[in-house]
Amino acid sequence: MSLSLVQSRALLGLEAASVTVEVHLANGLPSFTLVGLAETEVKEARERVRSAIQNAGLEFPNNKRITVNLAPADLPKDSGRFDLPIALGILAASEQIQAARLAGHEFAGELSLSGELRPVRGALAMALALHTRGIATRLVLPTESAQEAALVPGGEVYGARHLLDVVQRFMAEDAQPQQAEPPAADGWARVHAADAAPMPLYADLADVKGHAGARRALEIAAAGGHSLLMVGEPGSGKSMLAQRFAGLLPPMSVDEALESAAVASLGGSFSTARWMTRPTSAPHHTSSAVALVGGGSPPRPGEISQAHHGVLFLDEFPEFARSALEALREPLETGTITIARAARRAEFPARFQLIAAMNPCPCGYLGSTLKGCRCTPDQILRYQGKLSGPLLDRIDLHIEVPAVSAQQLLGAPDGESTASIRTRVIAAREFALQRQGSPNQALQAGAIDKHAALDEAARKFMVNAAAKLGWSARSTHRALKVARTVADLAGAEAVRAEHVAEAVQYRRALRH
Ligand SMILES: [Zn+2]
């Protein structure tokens, strides 16, 4: 048998499309041709596979014409991950392992020149794709990647350290060096998700003293799924508050954790220690639009996708490139981002909560009780004007975060703990979900009118406030959603005037 087929997967977005590695050995002028990989990757892959096979003490068919084809041809195939399937294909075609036994397995792994297996990107995405499509197959991966893939429930995942560990499993029965099943210590093992996953750890809001107003706004944002903009002078504690936001959110479901981990796995940044922990991405304001929203070839997820089911914290908000900020509008509305580059489109999930922070003016001290502001009204307008109306419109809560003086800090007791606030957040979310099946932030215009259930006084209050503040219909709807969340936190069926009054306060931190 001089033709063999080995199954693997390519990565395009979160999709892990099936790839078949076909290996054909023929008599003729000796050569080693690889079809389906980019030119530069072919040479390296050939070298790794040839060296790994030889250094593992196996036979590389040097006297044959070897043709390897990775099908289909039009998928992005970042090299490395196909080393293991290519090597197995060559060994099967040259009858050093049994081709028939490879069926029912999928393989991925990069080979070192000595035959060691190196981890691949996106192992969890691969396992998740099999899981969601109901494909029952055994995954064979480098050990580190296998630990990641094993988090997906119901899969059958094997980890191996060396090419030989894999080869031994697929040799003919009589050719196997020993009949008894060798212990897992030899580098091959079925991998199970850790039975006792660690409890997610978040920084505690109890560490933040004072800031009653900001803490309340964070609680509302967490309960309703609202995005939040904090405006305050440098050193007022905005970052400290933002870094503690993820801990206030309800615990992740397994599906959410899988999606979030799959995106991190694509970016190569997943660690099993962060399993079930809501991520907080905090890119620097010099980040490019591509780094923020994703891009490149093949397309890679950006920071907004790394923040999927978690928090995107943007400090120095107006300092981000305008193009980067405007690119946030689509995912803030839809929870996904589509990246189109040349003929290729990839969609990444990006359902994050935005927590943004900014100084009130270029010098930072507008309205400060500690220091005078040196900015002209024109400078202040220009600074705040870097944030477009449509973008600000997508952030439901705008608050001021004043600095807390040293005396206030000394006298203040510890703040309420994250765990205690989260209890109220979970109850309010549950209340909203039972009523309308989604968090308040996701309500469309018609639905918010229906579910807000304003009483007469509340309706009057809202109409007056909107007229006085010159609000658009869109701004009014945003305030209504926040009022609905305030009422949910109070366990109230109908939104009352006091709830509206509080919500109105959360849209007045900026001048324009
Ligand atoms: Zn200033």
Coordinates of C-alpha atoms and ligand atoms in Angstrom, one line a residue:
M1 CA 0.0 0.0 0.0
S2 CA 1.6 3.2 -1.1
L3 CA -1.2 5.6 -0.5
S4 CA -2.3 6.7 3.0
L5 CA -4.8 9.2 4.4
V6 CA -4.5 11.0 7.8
Q7 CA -7.1 13.3 9.2
S8 CA -6.3 16.7 10.8
R9 CA -7.9 20.2 11.1
A10 CA -7.1 23.7 10.0
L11 CA -8.1 26.8 11.8
L12 CA -10.2 29.7 10.3
G13 CA -11.6 31.8 13.0
L14 CA -13.2 29.4 15.5
E15 CA -14.0 27.0 12.7
A16 CA -11.8 24.0 12.6
A17 CA -12.3 22.7 9.2
S18 CA -11.4 19.1 8.3
V19 CA -8.1 18.6 6.4
T20 CA -7.1 15.3 4.8
V21 CA -3.4 14.6 4.5
E22 CA -2.8 12.3 1.6
V23 CA 0.6 10.7 1.2
H24 CA 1.6 8.9 -2.0
L25 CA 4.8 6.9 -2.4
A26 CA 5.9 6.0 -6.0
N27 CA 9.0 4.6 -7.7
G28 CA 10.9 7.1 -9.7
L29 CA 13.3 9.9 -9.1
P30 CA 13.5 10.4 -5.3
S31 CA 11.8 13.6 -4.2
F32 CA 9.6 15.0 -1.4
T33 CA 6.8 17.3 -2.7
L34 CA 4.3 19.1 -0.4
V35 CA 1.2 20.5 -1.9
G36 CA -1.2 22.8 -0.1
L37 CA 1.1 24.7 2.2
A38 CA 2.6 28.2 1.5
E39 CA 5.9 28.1 -0.2
T40 CA 8.0 29.3 2.8
E41 CA 6.4 26.8 5.1
V42 CA 6.9 23.8 2.8
K43 CA 10.7 23.7 3.2
E44 CA 10.6 23.9 7.0
A45 CA 7.9 21.3 7.3
R46 CA 9.8 18.9 5.0
E47 CA 13.0 19.3 7.1
R48 CA 11.2 18.8 10.4
V49 CA 9.4 15.7 9.2
R50 CA 12.4 14.1 7.6
S51 CA 14.7 14.7 10.6
A52 CA 12.1 13.6 13.1
I53 CA 11.5 10.3 11.4
Q54 CA 15.2 9.6 11.0
N55 CA 16.2 10.7 14.5
A56 CA 13.4 8.6 16.0
G57 CA 15.1 5.5 14.5
L58 CA 12.4 5.0 11.8
E59 CA 13.0 4.7 8.1
F60 CA 12.5 7.7 5.8
P61 CA 11.7 6.4 2.3
N62 CA 14.6 8.3 0.7
N63 CA 14.5 6.2 -2.5
K64 CA 10.9 7.0 -3.3
R65 CA 9.0 9.9 -4.9
I66 CA 7.0 11.2 -2.0
T67 CA 3.9 13.4 -2.7
V68 CA 2.0 14.9 0.2
N69 CA -1.2 16.8 -0.5
L70 CA -3.2 18.8 2.1
A71 CA -6.8 18.9 1.0
P72 CA -8.9 21.1 0.6
A73 CA -6.4 23.5 -1.0
D74 CA -8.1 26.8 -0.2
L75 CA -7.9 26.7 3.6
P76 CA -5.3 28.7 5.6
K77 CA -2.8 26.1 6.9
D78 CA -0.4 27.5 9.3
S79 CA 2.4 25.1 9.2
G80 CA 3.7 23.1 12.2
R81 CA 0.4 21.6 13.2
F82 CA 0.5 19.2 10.2
D83 CA 4.0 17.8 10.9
L84 CA 2.6 14.8 12.9
P85 CA -0.1 13.8 10.4
I86 CA 2.4 14.1 7.5
A87 CA 4.9 12.0 9.4
L88 CA 2.3 9.4 10.2
G89 CA 1.1 9.4 6.5
I90 CA 4.6 8.7 5.3
L91 CA 5.1 5.9 7.9
A92 CA 1.7 4.4 6.9
A93 CA 2.4 4.6 3.2
S94 CA 5.8 2.9 3.7
E95 CA 4.0 0.2 5.9
Q96 CA 5.9 1.0 9.1
I97 CA 2.6 1.5 10.8
Q98 CA -0.9 0.2 10.0
A99 CA -2.8 2.6 7.8
A100 CA -6.2 1.0 8.7
R101 CA -5.6 1.8 12.4
L102 CA -5.4 5.5 11.8
A103 CA -9.1 5.6 11.0
G104 CA -11.2 7.3 13.6
H105 CA -8.4 9.5 14.8
E106 CA -7.4 13.1 14.1
F107 CA -3.9 14.3 14.7
A108 CA -2.1 17.7 15.1
G109 CA 1.3 18.5 16.4
E110 CA 4.6 20.2 15.4
L111 CA 7.7 18.0 15.4
S112 CA 11.1 19.0 16.6
L113 CA 14.1 17.7 14.6
S114 CA 14.5 15.0 17.2
G115 CA 10.9 13.9 17.0
E116 CA 9.6 15.6 20.2
L117 CA 6.0 16.9 19.9
R118 CA 5.5 20.6 20.4
P119 CA 2.2 22.2 21.3
V120 CA -0.1 23.7 18.6
R121 CA -2.3 26.7 18.6
G122 CA -6.1 26.3 18.9
A123 CA -6.3 22.7 20.3
L124 CA -9.3 23.7 22.3
A125 CA -11.0 25.2 19.3
M126 CA -10.4 22.0 17.4
A127 CA -12.0 19.9 20.2
L128 CA -14.9 22.3 20.5
A129 CA -15.6 22.1 16.7
L130 CA -15.8 18.3 17.0
H131 CA -18.0 18.6 20.1
T132 CA -20.5 21.1 18.6
R133 CA -20.8 19.1 15.3
G134 CA -21.2 15.8 17.2
I135 CA -18.2 14.2 15.5
A136 CA -17.0 11.3 17.6
T137 CA -13.3 10.9 16.9
R138 CA -10.1 10.4 18.9
L139 CA -7.9 13.4 19.1
V140 CA -4.1 12.8 19.3
L141 CA -2.2 15.9 20.3
P142 CA 1.1 17.0 22.0
T143 CA 0.6 16.6 25.8
E144 CA 0.2 20.4 26.6
S145 CA -2.4 20.8 23.8
A146 CA -4.2 17.7 24.9
Q147 CA -4.7 19.1 28.4
E148 CA -6.4 22.1 26.8
A149 CA -8.5 20.0 24.4
A150 CA -9.7 17.7 27.2
L151 CA -11.6 20.6 28.8
V152 CA -14.3 20.0 26.2
P153 CA -16.8 17.6 27.7
G154 CA -17.3 14.2 26.1
G155 CA -14.2 14.1 23.9
E156 CA -11.6 11.4 23.7
V157 CA -8.2 13.0 23.8
Y158 CA -4.8 11.5 23.9
G159 CA -1.5 13.3 24.6
A160 CA 1.9 12.2 23.4
R161 CA 5.4 13.6 24.0
H162 CA 7.2 12.0 21.1
L163 CA 6.6 10.8 17.6
L164 CA 7.6 7.3 18.8
D165 CA 4.8 7.4 21.5
V166 CA 2.3 7.8 18.7
V167 CA 3.9 5.3 16.3
Q168 CA 3.9 2.5 18.9
R169 CA 0.1 2.7 19.1
F170 CA -0.4 2.2 15.4
M171 CA 2.2 -0.5 14.6
A172 CA 0.9 -3.9 13.6
E173 CA 0.1 -6.1 16.6
D174 CA 2.9 -8.5 16.0
A175 CA 5.5 -5.8 15.4
Q176 CA 4.8 -4.2 18.8
P177 CA 7.8 -4.4 21.1
Q178 CA 5.7 -5.5 24.0
Q179 CA 2.3 -6.9 24.2
A180 CA 1.2 -5.6 27.6
E181 CA -0.2 -2.1 27.7
P182 CA 2.8 0.0 28.8
P183 CA 2.3 2.5 31.7
A184 CA 1.3 6.1 30.9
A185 CA 4.9 7.2 31.9
D186 CA 6.1 6.4 28.4
G187 CA 4.7 9.7 27.1
W188 CA 1.3 8.5 25.8
A189 CA -1.8 9.0 27.9
R190 CA -5.5 9.5 27.7
V191 CA -6.1 13.0 29.1
H192 CA -9.1 13.9 31.2
A193 CA -10.1 17.4 32.3
A194 CA -9.0 18.0 35.9
D195 CA -11.9 16.8 38.0
A196 CA -11.5 19.5 40.6
A197 CA -11.1 22.7 38.5
P198 CA -9.8 25.6 40.7
M199 CA -12.2 28.2 41.8
P200 CA -11.8 31.4 39.6
L201 CA -9.8 34.0 41.5
Y202 CA -10.6 37.7 41.0
A203 CA -9.2 40.8 42.7
D204 CA -11.7 41.8 45.5
L205 CA -13.6 45.1 45.5
A206 CA -13.2 45.1 49.3
D207 CA -9.6 46.4 48.6
V208 CA -11.1 49.7 47.3
K209 CA -12.0 52.2 50.0
G210 CA -14.5 55.0 49.5
H211 CA -15.9 55.4 46.0
A212 CA -19.5 54.7 47.0
G213 CA -20.8 56.2 43.7
A214 CA -18.5 54.2 41.4
R215 CA -19.1 51.0 43.3
R216 CA -22.8 51.4 42.8
A217 CA -22.3 52.1 39.1
L218 CA -20.2 48.9 38.7
E219 CA -22.9 46.9 40.4
I220 CA -25.6 48.3 38.0
A221 CA -23.3 47.6 35.0
A222 CA -22.7 44.0 36.1
A223 CA -26.4 43.4 36.8
G224 CA -27.7 44.7 33.5
G225 CA -24.7 43.9 31.3
H226 CA -24.2 47.6 30.6
S227 CA -21.0 49.2 29.4
L228 CA -19.5 51.9 31.6
L229 CA -17.4 55.0 31.1
M230 CA -15.5 56.4 34.2
V231 CA -14.3 60.0 34.0
G232 CA -11.9 61.2 36.7
E233 CA -8.6 62.8 37.5
P234 CA -5.3 60.7 37.3
G235 CA -4.8 58.5 40.4
S236 CA -8.5 58.6 41.4
G237 CA -8.7 54.8 41.3
K238 CA -10.4 54.1 38.0
S239 CA -8.0 51.3 37.0
M240 CA -8.3 49.6 40.4
L241 CA -12.1 49.7 40.1
A242 CA -12.1 48.4 36.5
Q243 CA -9.7 45.5 37.3
R244 CA -12.2 44.3 39.9
F245 CA -15.3 44.4 37.6
A246 CA -15.1 40.9 36.1
G247 CA -15.4 39.4 39.6
L248 CA -18.9 41.0 40.0
L249 CA -20.3 39.2 37.0
P250 CA -22.3 36.0 37.4
P251 CA -20.2 32.8 37.2
M252 CA -19.5 31.5 33.7
S253 CA -21.6 28.7 32.3
V254 CA -19.6 25.8 30.8
D255 CA -20.5 26.9 27.3
E256 CA -19.4 30.4 27.9
A257 CA -16.1 29.1 29.4
L258 CA -15.6 26.9 26.4
E259 CA -16.1 29.7 23.9
S260 CA -13.9 32.1 25.8
A261 CA -11.2 29.5 26.2
A262 CA -11.4 28.6 22.5
V263 CA -10.7 32.2 21.5
A264 CA -7.8 32.4 23.9
S265 CA -6.5 29.1 22.6
L266 CA -6.6 30.5 19.0
G267 CA -4.5 33.5 20.2
G268 CA -2.2 31.0 21.9
S269 CA -2.9 32.7 25.3
F270 CA -5.0 30.0 27.0
S271 CA -3.9 28.6 30.3
T272 CA -5.9 25.8 32.1
A273 CA -5.5 27.7 35.3
R274 CA -7.8 30.4 33.9
W275 CA -10.6 27.9 33.1
M276 CA -14.1 29.3 34.1
T277 CA -12.5 32.7 34.8
R278 CA -14.0 35.7 33.0
P279 CA -11.2 37.4 31.2
T280 CA -10.2 41.1 31.4
S281 CA -8.4 42.4 28.4
A282 CA -6.6 45.7 29.0
P283 CA -4.9 46.8 25.8
H284 CA -2.7 50.0 25.8
H285 CA -4.0 53.1 24.1
T286 CA -1.3 52.9 21.5
S287 CA -2.7 49.5 20.3
S288 CA -3.6 49.5 16.6
A289 CA -7.1 48.8 15.3
V290 CA -5.9 45.3 14.2
A291 CA -4.6 44.5 17.6
L292 CA -7.8 45.7 19.2
V293 CA -10.5 44.2 16.9
G294 CA -8.5 41.5 15.1
G295 CA -7.1 41.0 11.6
G296 CA -4.0 39.7 9.8
S297 CA -3.6 36.7 7.5
P298 CA -4.7 34.2 8.5
P299 CA -7.1 36.3 10.6
R300 CA -6.4 36.3 14.3
P301 CA -8.7 37.4 17.1
G302 CA -8.0 40.8 18.6
E303 CA -8.3 42.0 22.2
I304 CA -12.1 42.4 22.0
S305 CA -12.4 38.7 21.2
Q306 CA -9.9 37.8 24.0
A307 CA -12.5 39.7 26.2
H308 CA -15.4 37.5 25.0
H309 CA -17.8 36.8 27.9
G310 CA -15.5 39.0 30.0
V311 CA -14.4 42.6 30.2
L312 CA -12.6 45.0 27.8
F313 CA -10.9 47.7 29.9
L314 CA -9.8 50.7 27.8
D315 CA -7.9 53.2 29.9
E316 CA -7.1 56.7 28.5
F317 CA -10.1 56.1 26.2
P318 CA -9.8 59.2 24.0
E319 CA -6.2 58.4 23.3
F320 CA -7.0 55.3 21.3
A321 CA -6.8 55.8 17.5
R322 CA -10.1 57.0 16.1
S323 CA -10.2 54.0 13.7
A324 CA -9.8 51.6 16.6
L325 CA -12.6 53.3 18.6
E326 CA -15.0 53.4 15.7
A327 CA -14.3 49.7 15.0
L328 CA -15.8 48.9 18.5
R329 CA -19.3 50.0 17.4
E330 CA -20.2 46.8 15.5
P331 CA -19.2 44.3 18.2
L332 CA -20.8 46.5 20.9
E333 CA -24.1 46.1 19.0
T334 CA -23.8 42.5 17.7
G335 CA -21.4 40.7 20.0
T336 CA -19.3 39.5 17.0
I337 CA -16.7 41.0 14.7
T338 CA -16.3 40.1 11.0
I339 CA -12.8 40.4 9.6
A340 CA -12.6 40.5 5.8
R341 CA -9.2 40.4 4.2
A342 CA -8.8 39.7 0.5
A343 CA -11.1 36.8 -0.3
R344 CA -11.1 35.5 3.2
R345 CA -13.7 36.3 5.9
A346 CA -13.5 35.2 9.5
E347 CA -16.0 35.8 12.2
F348 CA -14.9 36.0 15.8
P349 CA -17.2 36.3 18.9
A350 CA -16.7 39.5 20.8
R351 CA -19.5 39.7 23.4
F352 CA -17.6 41.8 26.0
Q353 CA -18.5 44.4 28.5
L354 CA -16.7 47.6 27.9
I355 CA -15.3 49.5 30.9
A356 CA -13.6 52.7 29.7
A357 CA -11.8 55.3 31.7
M358 CA -10.6 58.8 30.8
N359 CA -9.4 62.1 32.3
P360 CA -12.0 64.9 32.1
C361 CA -9.6 67.1 30.2
P362 CA -6.0 67.0 28.7
C363 CA -4.3 68.0 32.0
G364 CA -6.6 65.7 33.9
Y365 CA -7.7 68.0 36.7
L366 CA -11.0 69.6 35.4
G367 CA -13.3 69.7 38.4
S368 CA -10.6 68.5 40.8
T369 CA -10.6 69.6 44.4
L370 CA -6.8 68.8 44.7
K371 CA -5.4 70.7 41.8
G372 CA -6.5 73.4 39.3
C373 CA -7.2 72.7 35.6
R374 CA -4.9 74.5 33.1
C375 CA -7.0 73.7 30.0
T376 CA -8.9 76.2 27.9
P377 CA -12.6 75.4 27.2
D378 CA -11.6 74.8 23.6
Q379 CA -9.0 72.2 24.5
I380 CA -11.5 70.4 26.8
L381 CA -14.1 70.3 24.0
R382 CA -11.6 69.0 21.5
Y383 CA -10.4 66.3 24.0
Q384 CA -13.9 65.1 24.9
G385 CA -14.8 65.4 21.2
K386 CA -12.4 62.6 20.2
L387 CA -15.2 60.2 21.3
S388 CA -17.9 60.3 18.7
G389 CA -21.6 60.6 19.7
P390 CA -22.5 57.2 18.2
L391 CA -19.8 55.5 20.2
L392 CA -20.7 57.2 23.5
D393 CA -24.3 56.3 22.8
R394 CA -23.4 52.7 23.0
I395 CA -22.1 53.1 26.6
D396 CA -25.0 53.1 28.9
L397 CA -23.4 54.4 32.0
H398 CA -21.2 57.5 32.3
I399 CA -19.9 58.4 35.7
E400 CA -17.5 60.7 37.5
V401 CA -14.9 59.2 39.7
P402 CA -13.6 61.9 42.1
A403 CA -10.2 61.4 43.8
V404 CA -10.5 60.2 47.4
S405 CA -8.3 62.2 49.8
A406 CA -5.7 60.7 52.1
Q407 CA -7.8 61.6 55.2
Q408 CA -10.9 60.0 53.8
L409 CA -9.0 56.8 52.9
L410 CA -7.5 56.6 56.5
G411 CA -10.9 56.8 58.1
A412 CA -12.8 54.6 55.7
P413 CA -13.7 51.1 56.5
D414 CA -13.1 48.3 54.0
G415 CA -15.4 48.3 51.1
E416 CA -18.1 45.7 50.6
S417 CA -16.7 42.4 49.2
T418 CA -17.0 41.2 45.7
A419 CA -18.8 38.1 46.8
S420 CA -21.5 40.0 48.6
I421 CA -22.2 42.4 45.7
R422 CA -22.2 39.5 43.3
T423 CA -25.0 37.9 45.2
R424 CA -27.2 40.9 44.4
V425 CA -26.0 41.0 40.8
I426 CA -27.0 37.4 40.2
A427 CA -30.4 37.9 41.7
A428 CA -31.1 41.0 39.5
R429 CA -29.9 39.1 36.4
E430 CA -32.1 36.2 37.2
F431 CA -35.1 38.6 37.7
A432 CA -34.4 40.1 34.2
L433 CA -33.9 36.7 32.5
Q434 CA -37.2 35.4 33.8
R435 CA -39.0 38.4 32.6
Q436 CA -37.5 38.8 29.1
G437 CA -34.9 36.1 28.5
S438 CA -32.0 38.5 28.1
P439 CA -30.0 41.1 30.2
N440 CA -31.4 44.6 30.0
Q441 CA -28.5 45.9 27.9
A442 CA -29.6 43.6 25.0
L443 CA -33.2 44.9 24.9
Q444 CA -34.3 46.4 21.6
A445 CA -36.3 49.7 21.6
G446 CA -39.8 48.1 21.4
A447 CA -38.9 45.5 24.1
I448 CA -37.6 48.1 26.6
D449 CA -40.9 50.1 26.4
K450 CA -42.8 46.9 27.1
H451 CA -40.6 45.6 29.9
A452 CA -39.7 48.8 31.7
A453 CA -43.3 49.0 32.9
L454 CA -42.9 52.7 34.0
D455 CA -45.5 53.9 36.4
E456 CA -47.1 57.3 35.7
A457 CA -44.7 59.4 37.9
A458 CA -41.7 57.6 36.4
R459 CA -42.9 58.2 32.8
K460 CA -43.4 62.0 33.5
F461 CA -39.9 62.2 35.1
M462 CA -38.3 60.6 32.1
V463 CA -40.1 62.8 29.6
N464 CA -39.1 65.9 31.5
A465 CA -35.5 64.8 31.9
A466 CA -35.2 63.9 28.2
A467 CA -36.6 67.3 27.1
K468 CA -34.4 69.2 29.5
L469 CA -31.2 67.4 28.6
G470 CA -32.0 67.4 24.9
W471 CA -31.8 63.6 24.6
S472 CA -32.3 61.7 21.4
A473 CA -34.7 58.7 21.4
R474 CA -31.6 56.5 21.5
S475 CA -30.2 58.2 24.6
T476 CA -33.6 58.0 26.3
H477 CA -33.8 54.2 25.6
R478 CA -30.3 53.8 27.1
A479 CA -31.4 55.5 30.3
L480 CA -34.6 53.4 30.4
K481 CA -32.6 50.2 30.3
V482 CA -30.4 51.4 33.1
A483 CA -33.5 52.4 35.1
R484 CA -34.9 48.9 34.5
T485 CA -31.7 47.5 36.0
V486 CA -31.9 49.8 39.0
A487 CA -35.4 48.5 39.6
D488 CA -34.3 44.9 39.1
L489 CA -31.6 45.4 41.8
A490 CA -34.4 46.6 44.1
G491 CA -36.6 43.6 43.2
A492 CA -39.3 45.9 41.8
E493 CA -41.7 44.8 39.1
A494 CA -42.4 48.3 37.8
V495 CA -39.8 51.1 37.2
R496 CA -40.6 54.0 39.6
A497 CA -39.6 57.6 39.5
E498 CA -36.7 57.0 42.0
H499 CA -35.2 54.4 39.6
V500 CA -35.4 56.8 36.7
A501 CA -33.9 59.6 38.7
E502 CA -30.9 57.5 39.5
A503 CA -30.5 56.3 35.9
V504 CA -30.6 59.9 34.6
Q505 CA -27.5 60.7 36.8
Y506 CA -25.5 58.2 34.9
R507 CA -25.4 60.1 31.6
R508 CA -24.1 63.5 32.7
A509 CA -20.3 63.1 33.2
L510 CA -19.3 64.6 29.9
R511 CA -19.9 68.1 28.5
H512 CA -21.2 67.1 25.2
Ligands
ZN1 ZN -7.4 70.4 32.4

